Amino acid sequence: MSDTRIADRFVVQATVETSKLGLVQRAVDERSSDTCFLLLVDEALSVDDATLNQVIADNALLDQANDVLLTTEWGRHDGRIWLRAEAGGGTLLSELLAARARTDMPALLNLGTALGRALERATAVGVQHLDLGPHRVVLDGDDLNAPARVVGFGWWRLLPAYATGATAEGFYGQPEFMAAEICKGDEPTATSDLYSAALVIWALAAGKPPFRSSQPLMTLKRQAIEKPLRLDLVKPALKGVKDLQAAIAVALDKNPAKRPGAGQWLTTLTELASKLAPELA
């Protein structure tokens, strides 16, 4: 275990992400003895107290959501901003995706319904994620069938929105998982997070996201106009894949007004899980 200490309180165990936001680290909070995620905000970002308080306020609205890991506090250490978030079991879905962990339909549907529940609650209270991807999904275990929860609600406030024509990468969201309308430079919508959630399921099933390039701007362009390949063509041997493809396709409509709401999508996935249960048993 590392002996690095933050704010005379957090003992850092490992760095799990280095990004335009800063560092995300697993740490032990000695005040509670809990494992947590600690986001150390990049020193180049200009973030005021009001924005940080709004991040905490967003998460306070989600305190009844069992499928959400809350960001609960912020502070400063050696002039650098930190935010503390719950960590649960602490295994990021992105870690398992990078390791090419094998998945099956029960795991995909369990993940989809967990994301659906989290977004249903967030939509009900008017909170958006806008950076939803495998790097913001935390598994309470070390395999893909473990319960999943979403972390990072409100973190988008620390970065500006993407603007067309921009050459810098300092905008919120990963291009591989950003909604089509955001990739076009438009405002996010009530179904933007649903689009991202569907991409997470697609990526887990296929082993990689549908649009990926060494040039983020190219990924943004493809995300804005191209349709992902059908999952039943990418993974034809996956049991129930045609039904899953139908559920994902509606959430990936480039027109946000044509996507279902989070609650409707959750119902679709729940009914699909029940329909396929005998076949998958």
CSV table of C-alpha atoms in Angstrom, one decimal:
chain,number,residue,atom,x,y,z
A,1,MET,CA,0.0,0.0,0.0
A,2,SER,CA,1.2,3.5,-0.8
A,3,ASP,CA,2.1,5.8,2.1
A,4,THR,CA,1.0,8.9,0.1
A,5,ARG,CA,-1.4,10.9,2.2
A,6,ILE,CA,-3.8,13.6,1.1
A,7,ALA,CA,-5.3,16.2,3.4
A,8,ASP,CA,-3.9,14.3,6.4
A,9,ARG,CA,-6.8,11.9,6.0
A,10,PHE,CA,-6.7,9.8,2.8
A,11,VAL,CA,-4.1,7.1,2.3
A,12,VAL,CA,-3.7,6.5,-1.4
A,13,GLN,CA,-3.7,2.9,-2.6
A,14,ALA,CA,-3.4,3.3,-6.4
A,15,THR,CA,-4.1,5.6,-9.3
A,16,VAL,CA,-6.9,4.2,-11.5
A,17,GLU,CA,-7.2,7.1,-14.0
A,18,THR,CA,-5.1,9.9,-15.4
A,19,SER,CA,-7.2,12.2,-17.6
A,20,LYS,CA,-8.1,15.7,-18.4
A,21,LEU,CA,-10.0,15.9,-15.1
A,22,GLY,CA,-6.9,15.0,-13.1
A,23,LEU,CA,-6.1,11.9,-11.1
A,24,VAL,CA,-8.7,9.4,-9.8
A,25,GLN,CA,-7.2,7.3,-7.0
A,26,ARG,CA,-8.3,4.6,-4.7
A,27,ALA,CA,-7.7,5.6,-1.2
A,28,VAL,CA,-8.6,4.7,2.4
A,29,ASP,CA,-10.5,7.5,4.3
A,30,GLU,CA,-9.1,7.2,7.8
A,31,ARG,CA,-12.0,9.1,9.3
A,32,SER,CA,-14.4,6.3,8.3
A,33,SER,CA,-12.0,3.4,7.4
A,34,ASP,CA,-13.8,3.2,4.1
A,35,THR,CA,-12.3,2.8,0.7
A,36,CYS,CA,-13.1,5.7,-1.5
A,37,PHE,CA,-12.3,7.3,-4.9
A,38,LEU,CA,-10.4,10.5,-4.6
A,39,LEU,CA,-10.4,12.8,-7.6
A,40,LEU,CA,-7.5,15.2,-7.6
A,41,VAL,CA,-8.5,17.9,-10.0
A,42,ASP,CA,-5.9,18.9,-12.6
A,43,GLU,CA,-4.1,22.0,-11.4
A,44,ALA,CA,-4.6,23.7,-14.8
A,45,LEU,CA,-8.4,23.7,-14.4
A,46,SER,CA,-10.1,26.8,-13.0
A,47,VAL,CA,-12.8,25.6,-10.7
A,48,ASP,CA,-14.6,27.9,-8.2
A,49,ASP,CA,-16.2,27.0,-4.9
A,50,ALA,CA,-19.7,27.5,-6.3
A,51,THR,CA,-19.1,24.8,-9.0
A,52,LEU,CA,-17.7,22.4,-6.4
A,53,ASN,CA,-20.7,22.9,-4.2
A,54,GLN,CA,-23.0,22.3,-7.1
A,55,VAL,CA,-21.3,18.9,-7.8
A,56,ILE,CA,-22.1,17.9,-4.2
A,57,ALA,CA,-25.6,19.3,-4.5
A,58,ASP,CA,-26.2,17.1,-7.6
A,59,ASN,CA,-25.1,14.0,-5.7
A,60,ALA,CA,-27.3,14.9,-2.7
A,61,LEU,CA,-30.3,14.6,-4.9
A,62,LEU,CA,-29.3,11.0,-5.7
A,63,ASP,CA,-28.9,9.8,-2.2
A,64,GLN,CA,-31.7,7.3,-2.5
A,65,ALA,CA,-30.3,5.7,-5.6
A,66,ASN,CA,-28.8,2.4,-4.8
A,67,ASP,CA,-27.1,2.2,-8.2
A,68,VAL,CA,-25.1,5.4,-7.7
A,69,LEU,CA,-21.8,6.0,-5.8
A,70,LEU,CA,-22.1,9.5,-4.4
A,71,THR,CA,-19.5,12.3,-4.4
A,72,THR,CA,-19.9,13.6,-0.9
A,73,GLU,CA,-17.2,16.2,-0.1
A,74,TRP,CA,-14.5,18.4,-1.6
A,75,GLY,CA,-11.5,20.2,-0.2
A,76,ARG,CA,-8.0,21.4,-0.9
A,77,HIS,CA,-4.6,20.0,-0.3
A,78,ASP,CA,-1.4,21.8,-1.1
A,79,GLY,CA,-3.4,24.1,-3.3
A,80,ARG,CA,-5.0,21.3,-5.2
A,81,ILE,CA,-8.7,20.5,-5.2
A,82,TRP,CA,-9.9,17.0,-4.2
A,83,LEU,CA,-13.3,15.4,-4.3
A,84,ARG,CA,-14.2,12.3,-2.4
A,85,ALA,CA,-16.6,9.7,-3.9
A,86,GLU,CA,-17.8,6.4,-2.6
A,87,ALA,CA,-16.0,3.4,-4.1
A,88,GLY,CA,-18.0,0.3,-3.4
A,89,GLY,CA,-16.0,-2.8,-4.4
A,90,GLY,CA,-13.9,-0.5,-6.5
A,91,THR,CA,-13.3,-2.5,-9.7
A,92,LEU,CA,-13.8,-0.2,-12.7
A,93,LEU,CA,-15.6,-1.7,-15.7
A,94,SER,CA,-12.9,-0.1,-17.9
A,95,GLU,CA,-10.3,-2.3,-16.2
A,96,LEU,CA,-12.1,-5.5,-17.1
A,97,LEU,CA,-12.9,-4.2,-20.6
A,98,ALA,CA,-9.2,-3.5,-21.1
A,99,ALA,CA,-8.4,-7.0,-19.9
A,100,ARG,CA,-10.8,-8.4,-22.5
A,101,ALA,CA,-12.8,-10.1,-19.9
A,102,ARG,CA,-15.4,-12.5,-21.4
A,103,THR,CA,-19.0,-11.6,-20.9
A,104,ASP,CA,-22.4,-13.2,-21.4
A,105,MET,CA,-26.0,-12.1,-21.7
A,106,PRO,CA,-26.9,-12.2,-18.0
A,107,ALA,CA,-23.9,-9.9,-17.2
A,108,LEU,CA,-24.9,-7.5,-20.0
A,109,LEU,CA,-28.5,-7.4,-18.8
A,110,ASN,CA,-27.5,-6.9,-15.2
A,111,LEU,CA,-25.3,-4.0,-16.2
A,112,GLY,CA,-27.9,-2.5,-18.4
A,113,THR,CA,-30.6,-2.6,-15.8
A,114,ALA,CA,-28.2,-1.1,-13.2
A,115,LEU,CA,-27.5,1.8,-15.6
A,116,GLY,CA,-31.2,2.1,-16.3
A,117,ARG,CA,-32.0,2.4,-12.6
A,118,ALA,CA,-29.3,5.0,-12.0
A,119,LEU,CA,-30.4,7.1,-15.0
A,120,GLU,CA,-34.1,6.8,-14.1
A,121,ARG,CA,-33.4,8.3,-10.7
A,122,ALA,CA,-31.1,10.9,-12.1
A,123,THR,CA,-33.7,12.0,-14.7
A,124,ALA,CA,-36.4,12.2,-12.1
A,125,VAL,CA,-34.4,14.7,-10.0
A,126,GLY,CA,-32.9,16.6,-13.0
A,127,VAL,CA,-29.3,15.5,-12.6
A,128,GLN,CA,-27.1,14.5,-15.6
A,129,HIS,CA,-23.9,12.6,-15.8
A,130,LEU,CA,-22.5,13.5,-19.2
A,131,ASP,CA,-19.3,11.5,-18.8
A,132,LEU,CA,-20.8,8.0,-18.6
A,133,GLY,CA,-18.6,5.3,-19.8
A,134,PRO,CA,-16.8,2.1,-18.5
A,135,HIS,CA,-14.5,4.4,-16.6
A,136,ARG,CA,-17.5,5.6,-14.5
A,137,VAL,CA,-19.0,2.2,-13.8
A,138,VAL,CA,-17.8,0.4,-10.6
A,139,LEU,CA,-18.3,-3.3,-10.0
A,140,ASP,CA,-18.7,-4.6,-6.4
A,141,GLY,CA,-16.5,-7.5,-7.3
A,142,ASP,CA,-13.8,-8.5,-9.8
A,143,ASP,CA,-16.0,-10.1,-12.5
A,144,LEU,CA,-18.6,-8.8,-14.9
A,145,ASN,CA,-21.5,-10.4,-13.1
A,146,ALA,CA,-20.9,-8.4,-9.9
A,147,PRO,CA,-23.4,-5.6,-9.1
A,148,ALA,CA,-22.6,-2.3,-10.9
A,149,ARG,CA,-23.0,1.3,-9.8
A,150,VAL,CA,-22.3,4.6,-11.4
A,151,VAL,CA,-19.8,7.2,-10.1
A,152,GLY,CA,-19.0,10.7,-11.2
A,153,PHE,CA,-22.3,12.4,-11.4
A,154,GLY,CA,-21.7,16.2,-11.6
A,155,TRP,CA,-18.0,15.9,-12.5
A,156,TRP,CA,-18.8,17.3,-15.9
A,157,ARG,CA,-19.2,20.7,-14.3
A,158,LEU,CA,-15.4,20.8,-13.8
A,159,LEU,CA,-14.8,20.9,-17.6
A,160,PRO,CA,-16.3,22.9,-20.5
A,161,ALA,CA,-18.6,21.4,-23.1
A,162,TYR,CA,-17.3,20.4,-26.4
A,163,ALA,CA,-17.4,23.1,-29.1
A,164,THR,CA,-17.1,22.3,-32.8
A,165,GLY,CA,-13.9,23.4,-34.3
A,166,ALA,CA,-12.0,23.1,-31.0
A,167,THR,CA,-8.6,21.5,-31.2
A,168,ALA,CA,-8.0,21.0,-27.5
A,169,GLU,CA,-9.3,17.9,-25.7
A,170,GLY,CA,-10.2,19.7,-22.5
A,171,PHE,CA,-14.0,19.1,-22.7
A,172,TYR,CA,-16.1,16.8,-20.6
A,173,GLY,CA,-16.8,13.2,-21.8
A,174,GLN,CA,-14.9,10.6,-23.7
A,175,PRO,CA,-15.5,10.8,-27.4
A,176,GLU,CA,-16.0,7.0,-27.6
A,177,PHE,CA,-19.1,7.3,-25.3
A,178,MET,CA,-20.4,10.8,-25.8
A,179,ALA,CA,-23.9,11.3,-27.2
A,180,ALA,CA,-24.3,12.2,-30.8
A,181,GLU,CA,-25.8,15.6,-30.2
A,182,ILE,CA,-22.9,16.6,-27.9
A,183,CYS,CA,-20.4,15.4,-30.5
A,184,LYS,CA,-22.1,17.8,-32.9
A,185,GLY,CA,-21.5,20.7,-30.5
A,186,ASP,CA,-25.2,20.9,-29.5
A,187,GLU,CA,-26.5,21.1,-25.9
A,188,PRO,CA,-26.9,17.8,-24.0
A,189,THR,CA,-30.5,16.5,-23.8
A,190,ALA,CA,-32.5,14.5,-21.3
A,191,THR,CA,-31.5,11.3,-23.2
A,192,SER,CA,-27.8,12.0,-23.7
A,193,ASP,CA,-26.8,9.7,-20.8
A,194,LEU,CA,-29.0,7.0,-22.2
A,195,TYR,CA,-27.1,7.0,-25.4
A,196,SER,CA,-23.9,6.7,-23.5
A,197,ALA,CA,-25.3,3.8,-21.4
A,198,ALA,CA,-26.2,1.9,-24.6
A,199,LEU,CA,-22.7,2.4,-25.9
A,200,VAL,CA,-21.3,0.9,-22.6
A,201,ILE,CA,-23.4,-2.2,-23.2
A,202,TRP,CA,-22.4,-2.4,-26.8
A,203,ALA,CA,-18.7,-2.0,-25.9
A,204,LEU,CA,-18.9,-4.7,-23.2
A,205,ALA,CA,-20.6,-7.1,-25.6
A,206,ALA,CA,-18.2,-6.4,-28.5
A,207,GLY,CA,-15.0,-6.0,-26.4
A,208,LYS,CA,-14.4,-2.5,-27.6
A,209,PRO,CA,-16.4,0.7,-28.3
A,210,PRO,CA,-17.9,1.0,-31.8
A,211,PHE,CA,-16.1,4.2,-32.7
A,212,ARG,CA,-12.4,4.5,-31.8
A,213,SER,CA,-9.6,6.5,-33.3
A,214,SER,CA,-6.2,7.8,-32.4
A,215,GLN,CA,-7.6,11.2,-33.2
A,216,PRO,CA,-10.4,12.2,-30.8
A,217,LEU,CA,-11.9,14.7,-33.3
A,218,MET,CA,-12.3,11.8,-35.8
A,219,THR,CA,-14.1,9.8,-33.1
A,220,LEU,CA,-16.4,12.7,-32.4
A,221,LYS,CA,-17.2,13.0,-36.1
A,222,ARG,CA,-18.0,9.3,-36.5
A,223,GLN,CA,-20.1,9.3,-33.3
A,224,ALA,CA,-22.2,12.2,-34.6
A,225,ILE,CA,-23.1,10.6,-37.9
A,226,GLU,CA,-22.4,6.9,-38.1
A,227,LYS,CA,-24.5,4.0,-36.7
A,228,PRO,CA,-22.6,1.3,-34.8
A,229,LEU,CA,-22.5,-2.1,-36.4
A,230,ARG,CA,-25.3,-4.4,-35.3
A,231,LEU,CA,-24.3,-6.5,-32.3
A,232,ASP,CA,-25.9,-9.6,-33.9
A,233,LEU,CA,-23.3,-9.2,-36.7
A,234,VAL,CA,-20.5,-8.5,-34.3
A,235,LYS,CA,-21.3,-11.3,-31.8
A,236,PRO,CA,-23.7,-13.7,-33.6
A,237,ALA,CA,-23.1,-16.5,-31.1
A,238,LEU,CA,-24.2,-14.5,-28.1
A,239,LYS,CA,-27.5,-15.9,-26.9
A,240,GLY,CA,-30.4,-13.4,-27.2
A,241,VAL,CA,-28.2,-10.9,-29.1
A,242,LYS,CA,-30.9,-9.9,-31.6
A,243,ASP,CA,-33.2,-8.9,-28.7
A,244,LEU,CA,-30.4,-7.0,-27.1
A,245,GLN,CA,-29.6,-5.3,-30.4
A,246,ALA,CA,-33.2,-4.1,-30.7
A,247,ALA,CA,-33.1,-2.6,-27.2
A,248,ILE,CA,-29.8,-0.9,-27.8
A,249,ALA,CA,-30.6,0.5,-31.2
A,250,VAL,CA,-33.5,2.7,-30.0
A,251,ALA,CA,-31.2,4.2,-27.3
A,252,LEU,CA,-28.6,4.9,-30.0
A,253,ASP,CA,-30.9,6.9,-32.3
A,254,LYS,CA,-29.0,10.0,-33.5
A,255,ASN,CA,-32.1,12.0,-32.9
A,256,PRO,CA,-32.4,12.4,-29.1
A,257,ALA,CA,-36.2,13.0,-29.3
A,258,LYS,CA,-36.6,9.5,-30.7
A,259,ARG,CA,-34.9,7.7,-27.9
A,260,PRO,CA,-36.9,6.2,-25.0
A,261,GLY,CA,-36.8,7.7,-21.6
A,262,ALA,CA,-34.6,6.0,-19.0
A,263,GLY,CA,-37.6,4.4,-17.2
A,264,GLN,CA,-39.0,3.0,-20.5
A,265,TRP,CA,-35.5,1.6,-21.4
A,266,LEU,CA,-35.2,0.0,-18.0
A,267,THR,CA,-38.6,-1.6,-18.5
A,268,THR,CA,-37.5,-3.0,-21.9
A,269,LEU,CA,-34.3,-4.5,-20.4
A,270,THR,CA,-36.1,-5.9,-17.4
A,271,GLU,CA,-38.7,-7.6,-19.7
A,272,LEU,CA,-35.9,-8.9,-21.9
A,273,ALA,CA,-34.1,-10.4,-18.9
A,274,SER,CA,-37.4,-12.2,-17.9
A,275,LYS,CA,-38.0,-13.4,-21.5
A,276,LEU,CA,-34.5,-14.8,-21.9
A,277,ALA,CA,-34.2,-16.3,-18.4
A,278,PRO,CA,-35.3,-19.8,-19.4
A,279,GLU,CA,-32.9,-19.8,-22.4
A,280,LEU,CA,-30.0,-18.5,-20.3
A,281,ALA,CA,-30.5,-20.8,-17.3
